[in-house]
Amino acid sequence: MFRHFPTKQLLVEATIVRHLTQLTDTARARGEGGEAGAAFRMTFREMVSGAPANLALVALMAESADPAGATDEVEAAASALRDAVEVLLSRGQEAGEVRADATVAEVYVLIRALANARGDRAVVARAIDMVLDGLSPRRSE
């Protein structure tokens, strides 16, 4: 595959864009389905579980990148995913299946924190469950 890309950085960027695009497509498809809360939770879990590989790619990109940072393609793919997550979050909130005061910025903080968690997989999986419980509607809502 590398022979089709003139530099390592372009290969890594293309891989990141592909990964983000797949997540976006999956999130959008889930958003068209029936259960808004379930769609949000499945996407949240998928983003946390796929994030370590994505973070490794971003680190590789940073090693070989020029000081300008991410390309427009990477930024556009990341923005499209964030938009798709925001739609899922809004739909989950409208359906009363996700707490109404959660923002996409807060959701991304939680995803990043869980993605960087070290330790036993079962412990991290339980932590994801606990965070998703915290994103459930509060009884007073």
PDB file of C-alpha atoms in Angstrom:
ATOM      1  CA  MET A   1       0.000   0.000   0.000  1.00  0.00           C
ATOM      2  CA  PHE A   2       2.843   2.417   0.799  1.00  0.00           C
ATOM      3  CA  ARG A   3       4.038   2.437  -2.788  1.00  0.00           C
ATOM      4  CA  HIS A   4       0.858   4.306  -3.778  1.00  0.00           C
ATOM      5  CA  PHE A   5       1.712   7.204  -1.461  1.00  0.00           C
ATOM      6  CA  PRO A   6       4.740   9.416  -2.018  1.00  0.00           C
ATOM      7  CA  THR A   7       5.359   9.898   1.730  1.00  0.00           C
ATOM      8  CA  LYS A   8       4.697   8.120   5.000  1.00  0.00           C
ATOM      9  CA  GLN A   9       2.712  11.143   6.183  1.00  0.00           C
ATOM     10  CA  LEU A  10       0.301  10.900   3.237  1.00  0.00           C
ATOM     11  CA  LEU A  11      -0.206   7.194   3.910  1.00  0.00           C
ATOM     12  CA  VAL A  12      -0.954   7.831   7.592  1.00  0.00           C
ATOM     13  CA  GLU A  13      -3.296  10.716   6.749  1.00  0.00           C
ATOM     14  CA  ALA A  14      -5.172   8.589   4.214  1.00  0.00           C
ATOM     15  CA  THR A  15      -5.554   5.859   6.845  1.00  0.00           C
ATOM     16  CA  ILE A  16      -6.888   8.340   9.403  1.00  0.00           C
ATOM     17  CA  VAL A  17      -9.346   9.810   6.892  1.00  0.00           C
ATOM     18  CA  ARG A  18     -10.542   6.328   5.966  1.00  0.00           C
ATOM     19  CA  HIS A  19     -11.047   5.362   9.618  1.00  0.00           C
ATOM     20  CA  LEU A  20     -12.892   8.588  10.457  1.00  0.00           C
ATOM     21  CA  THR A  21     -15.035   8.297   7.332  1.00  0.00           C
ATOM     22  CA  GLN A  22     -16.024   4.734   8.244  1.00  0.00           C
ATOM     23  CA  LEU A  23     -16.995   5.856  11.752  1.00  0.00           C
ATOM     24  CA  THR A  24     -18.992   8.747  10.289  1.00  0.00           C
ATOM     25  CA  ASP A  25     -20.803   6.517   7.809  1.00  0.00           C
ATOM     26  CA  THR A  26     -21.651   4.043  10.565  1.00  0.00           C
ATOM     27  CA  ALA A  27     -22.864   6.821  12.890  1.00  0.00           C
ATOM     28  CA  ARG A  28     -25.037   8.306  10.151  1.00  0.00           C
ATOM     29  CA  ALA A  29     -26.521   4.905   9.297  1.00  0.00           C
ATOM     30  CA  ARG A  30     -27.300   4.282  12.955  1.00  0.00           C
ATOM     31  CA  GLY A  31     -28.883   7.720  13.146  1.00  0.00           C
ATOM     32  CA  GLU A  32     -31.360   6.724  10.464  1.00  0.00           C
ATOM     33  CA  GLY A  33     -32.440   3.704  12.495  1.00  0.00           C
ATOM     34  CA  GLY A  34     -35.047   3.496  15.187  1.00  0.00           C
ATOM     35  CA  GLU A  35     -33.502   3.697  18.647  1.00  0.00           C
ATOM     36  CA  ALA A  36     -31.734   7.005  19.069  1.00  0.00           C
ATOM     37  CA  GLY A  37     -30.244   6.220  22.483  1.00  0.00           C
ATOM     38  CA  ALA A  38     -28.908   2.851  21.381  1.00  0.00           C
ATOM     39  CA  ALA A  39     -27.384   4.413  18.259  1.00  0.00           C
ATOM     40  CA  PHE A  40     -25.611   7.024  20.393  1.00  0.00           C
ATOM     41  CA  ARG A  41     -24.333   4.427  22.894  1.00  0.00           C
ATOM     42  CA  MET A  42     -23.071   2.043  20.171  1.00  0.00           C
ATOM     43  CA  THR A  43     -21.218   4.869  18.436  1.00  0.00           C
ATOM     44  CA  PHE A  44     -19.747   6.060  21.744  1.00  0.00           C
ATOM     45  CA  ARG A  45     -18.463   2.541  22.478  1.00  0.00           C
ATOM     46  CA  GLU A  46     -17.066   2.156  18.968  1.00  0.00           C
ATOM     47  CA  MET A  47     -15.244   5.480  19.172  1.00  0.00           C
ATOM     48  CA  VAL A  48     -13.686   4.577  22.520  1.00  0.00           C
ATOM     49  CA  SER A  49     -12.617   1.108  21.364  1.00  0.00           C
ATOM     50  CA  GLY A  50     -11.199   2.375  18.062  1.00  0.00           C
ATOM     51  CA  ALA A  51      -9.539   5.447  19.517  1.00  0.00           C
ATOM     52  CA  PRO A  52      -6.232   3.866  20.632  1.00  0.00           C
ATOM     53  CA  ALA A  53      -5.431   2.853  17.058  1.00  0.00           C
ATOM     54  CA  ASN A  54      -6.518   6.260  15.821  1.00  0.00           C
ATOM     55  CA  LEU A  55      -4.386   7.989  18.471  1.00  0.00           C
ATOM     56  CA  ALA A  56      -1.403   5.909  17.381  1.00  0.00           C
ATOM     57  CA  LEU A  57      -1.966   7.040  13.790  1.00  0.00           C
ATOM     58  CA  VAL A  58      -2.222  10.661  14.893  1.00  0.00           C
ATOM     59  CA  ALA A  59       1.063  10.260  16.803  1.00  0.00           C
ATOM     60  CA  LEU A  60       2.678   8.818  13.665  1.00  0.00           C
ATOM     61  CA  MET A  61       1.329  11.719  11.653  1.00  0.00           C
ATOM     62  CA  ALA A  62       2.758  14.192  14.175  1.00  0.00           C
ATOM     63  CA  GLU A  63       6.191  12.533  13.942  1.00  0.00           C
ATOM     64  CA  SER A  64       6.361  12.912  10.187  1.00  0.00           C
ATOM     65  CA  ALA A  65       4.270  16.052   9.733  1.00  0.00           C
ATOM     66  CA  ASP A  66       5.396  19.490   8.869  1.00  0.00           C
ATOM     67  CA  PRO A  67       4.651  22.141  11.508  1.00  0.00           C
ATOM     68  CA  ALA A  68       1.396  23.087   9.785  1.00  0.00           C
ATOM     69  CA  GLY A  69      -0.396  20.106  11.375  1.00  0.00           C
ATOM     70  CA  ALA A  70      -3.304  18.073  10.041  1.00  0.00           C
ATOM     71  CA  THR A  71      -4.344  18.416   6.450  1.00  0.00           C
ATOM     72  CA  ASP A  72      -7.666  19.815   5.347  1.00  0.00           C
ATOM     73  CA  GLU A  73      -8.813  16.265   4.547  1.00  0.00           C
ATOM     74  CA  VAL A  74      -8.121  15.020   8.079  1.00  0.00           C
ATOM     75  CA  GLU A  75      -9.777  18.071   9.602  1.00  0.00           C
ATOM     76  CA  ALA A  76     -12.820  17.692   7.325  1.00  0.00           C
ATOM     77  CA  ALA A  77     -13.160  13.984   8.209  1.00  0.00           C
ATOM     78  CA  ALA A  78     -12.874  14.742  11.942  1.00  0.00           C
ATOM     79  CA  SER A  79     -15.437  17.539  11.616  1.00  0.00           C
ATOM     80  CA  ALA A  80     -17.871  15.280   9.729  1.00  0.00           C
ATOM     81  CA  LEU A  81     -17.600  12.666  12.491  1.00  0.00           C
ATOM     82  CA  ARG A  82     -18.176  15.261  15.183  1.00  0.00           C
ATOM     83  CA  ASP A  83     -21.262  16.490  13.299  1.00  0.00           C
ATOM     84  CA  ALA A  84     -22.592  12.922  13.052  1.00  0.00           C
ATOM     85  CA  VAL A  85     -22.018  12.362  16.782  1.00  0.00           C
ATOM     86  CA  GLU A  86     -23.780  15.646  17.535  1.00  0.00           C
ATOM     87  CA  VAL A  87     -26.789  14.504  15.494  1.00  0.00           C
ATOM     88  CA  LEU A  88     -26.885  11.195  17.391  1.00  0.00           C
ATOM     89  CA  LEU A  89     -26.586  13.041  20.688  1.00  0.00           C
ATOM     90  CA  SER A  90     -29.415  15.436  19.749  1.00  0.00           C
ATOM     91  CA  ARG A  91     -31.652  12.610  18.580  1.00  0.00           C
ATOM     92  CA  GLY A  92     -30.970  10.686  21.790  1.00  0.00           C
ATOM     93  CA  GLN A  93     -31.798  13.778  23.828  1.00  0.00           C
ATOM     94  CA  GLU A  94     -35.000  14.461  21.867  1.00  0.00           C
ATOM     95  CA  ALA A  95     -36.070  10.861  22.452  1.00  0.00           C
ATOM     96  CA  GLY A  96     -35.412  11.247  26.180  1.00  0.00           C
ATOM     97  CA  GLU A  97     -32.729   8.533  26.076  1.00  0.00           C
ATOM     98  CA  VAL A  98     -29.672  10.744  26.677  1.00  0.00           C
ATOM     99  CA  ARG A  99     -29.413  13.423  29.338  1.00  0.00           C
ATOM    100  CA  ALA A 100     -30.565  16.762  27.998  1.00  0.00           C
ATOM    101  CA  ASP A 101     -27.679  18.869  29.299  1.00  0.00           C
ATOM    102  CA  ALA A 102     -24.848  16.867  27.674  1.00  0.00           C
ATOM    103  CA  THR A 103     -22.924  18.612  24.911  1.00  0.00           C
ATOM    104  CA  VAL A 104     -20.902  17.115  22.095  1.00  0.00           C
ATOM    105  CA  ALA A 105     -17.790  18.788  23.559  1.00  0.00           C
ATOM    106  CA  GLU A 106     -18.366  16.970  26.859  1.00  0.00           C
ATOM    107  CA  VAL A 107     -18.986  13.675  25.054  1.00  0.00           C
ATOM    108  CA  TYR A 108     -15.665  14.071  23.225  1.00  0.00           C
ATOM    109  CA  VAL A 109     -13.845  14.731  26.523  1.00  0.00           C
ATOM    110  CA  LEU A 110     -15.302  11.483  27.895  1.00  0.00           C
ATOM    111  CA  ILE A 111     -14.372   9.535  24.751  1.00  0.00           C
ATOM    112  CA  ARG A 112     -10.791  10.840  24.864  1.00  0.00           C
ATOM    113  CA  ALA A 113     -10.460  10.071  28.576  1.00  0.00           C
ATOM    114  CA  LEU A 114     -11.727   6.514  28.167  1.00  0.00           C
ATOM    115  CA  ALA A 115      -9.652   5.983  25.028  1.00  0.00           C
ATOM    116  CA  ASN A 116      -6.515   6.866  26.988  1.00  0.00           C
ATOM    117  CA  ALA A 117      -7.425   4.639  29.933  1.00  0.00           C
ATOM    118  CA  ARG A 118      -4.905   1.943  30.687  1.00  0.00           C
ATOM    119  CA  GLY A 119      -5.630  -1.294  32.411  1.00  0.00           C
ATOM    120  CA  ASP A 120      -7.591  -4.467  32.207  1.00  0.00           C
ATOM    121  CA  ARG A 121     -10.091  -4.506  29.337  1.00  0.00           C
ATOM    122  CA  ALA A 122     -12.896  -5.625  31.634  1.00  0.00           C
ATOM    123  CA  VAL A 123     -12.247  -2.664  33.930  1.00  0.00           C
ATOM    124  CA  VAL A 124     -12.249  -0.223  31.003  1.00  0.00           C
ATOM    125  CA  ALA A 125     -15.437  -1.814  29.633  1.00  0.00           C
ATOM    126  CA  ARG A 126     -17.080  -1.355  33.031  1.00  0.00           C
ATOM    127  CA  ALA A 127     -15.912   2.267  33.114  1.00  0.00           C
ATOM    128  CA  ILE A 128     -17.545   2.796  29.703  1.00  0.00           C
ATOM    129  CA  ASP A 129     -20.782   1.353  31.100  1.00  0.00           C
ATOM    130  CA  MET A 130     -20.563   3.719  34.071  1.00  0.00           C
ATOM    131  CA  VAL A 131     -19.999   6.755  31.849  1.00  0.00           C
ATOM    132  CA  LEU A 132     -22.898   5.773  29.602  1.00  0.00           C
ATOM    133  CA  ASP A 133     -25.068   5.365  32.715  1.00  0.00           C
ATOM    134  CA  GLY A 134     -24.070   8.913  33.617  1.00  0.00           C
ATOM    135  CA  LEU A 135     -25.177  10.075  30.172  1.00  0.00           C
ATOM    136  CA  SER A 136     -28.605   8.541  30.692  1.00  0.00           C
ATOM    137  CA  PRO A 137     -31.413  10.965  31.486  1.00  0.00           C
ATOM    138  CA  ARG A 138     -31.541  12.050  35.078  1.00  0.00           C
ATOM    139  CA  ARG A 139     -34.714  11.179  36.927  1.00  0.00           C
ATOM    140  CA  SER A 140     -35.517  14.860  37.432  1.00  0.00           C
ATOM    141  CA  GLU A 141     -35.516  15.538  33.667  1.00  0.00           C
TER     142      GLU A 141
END
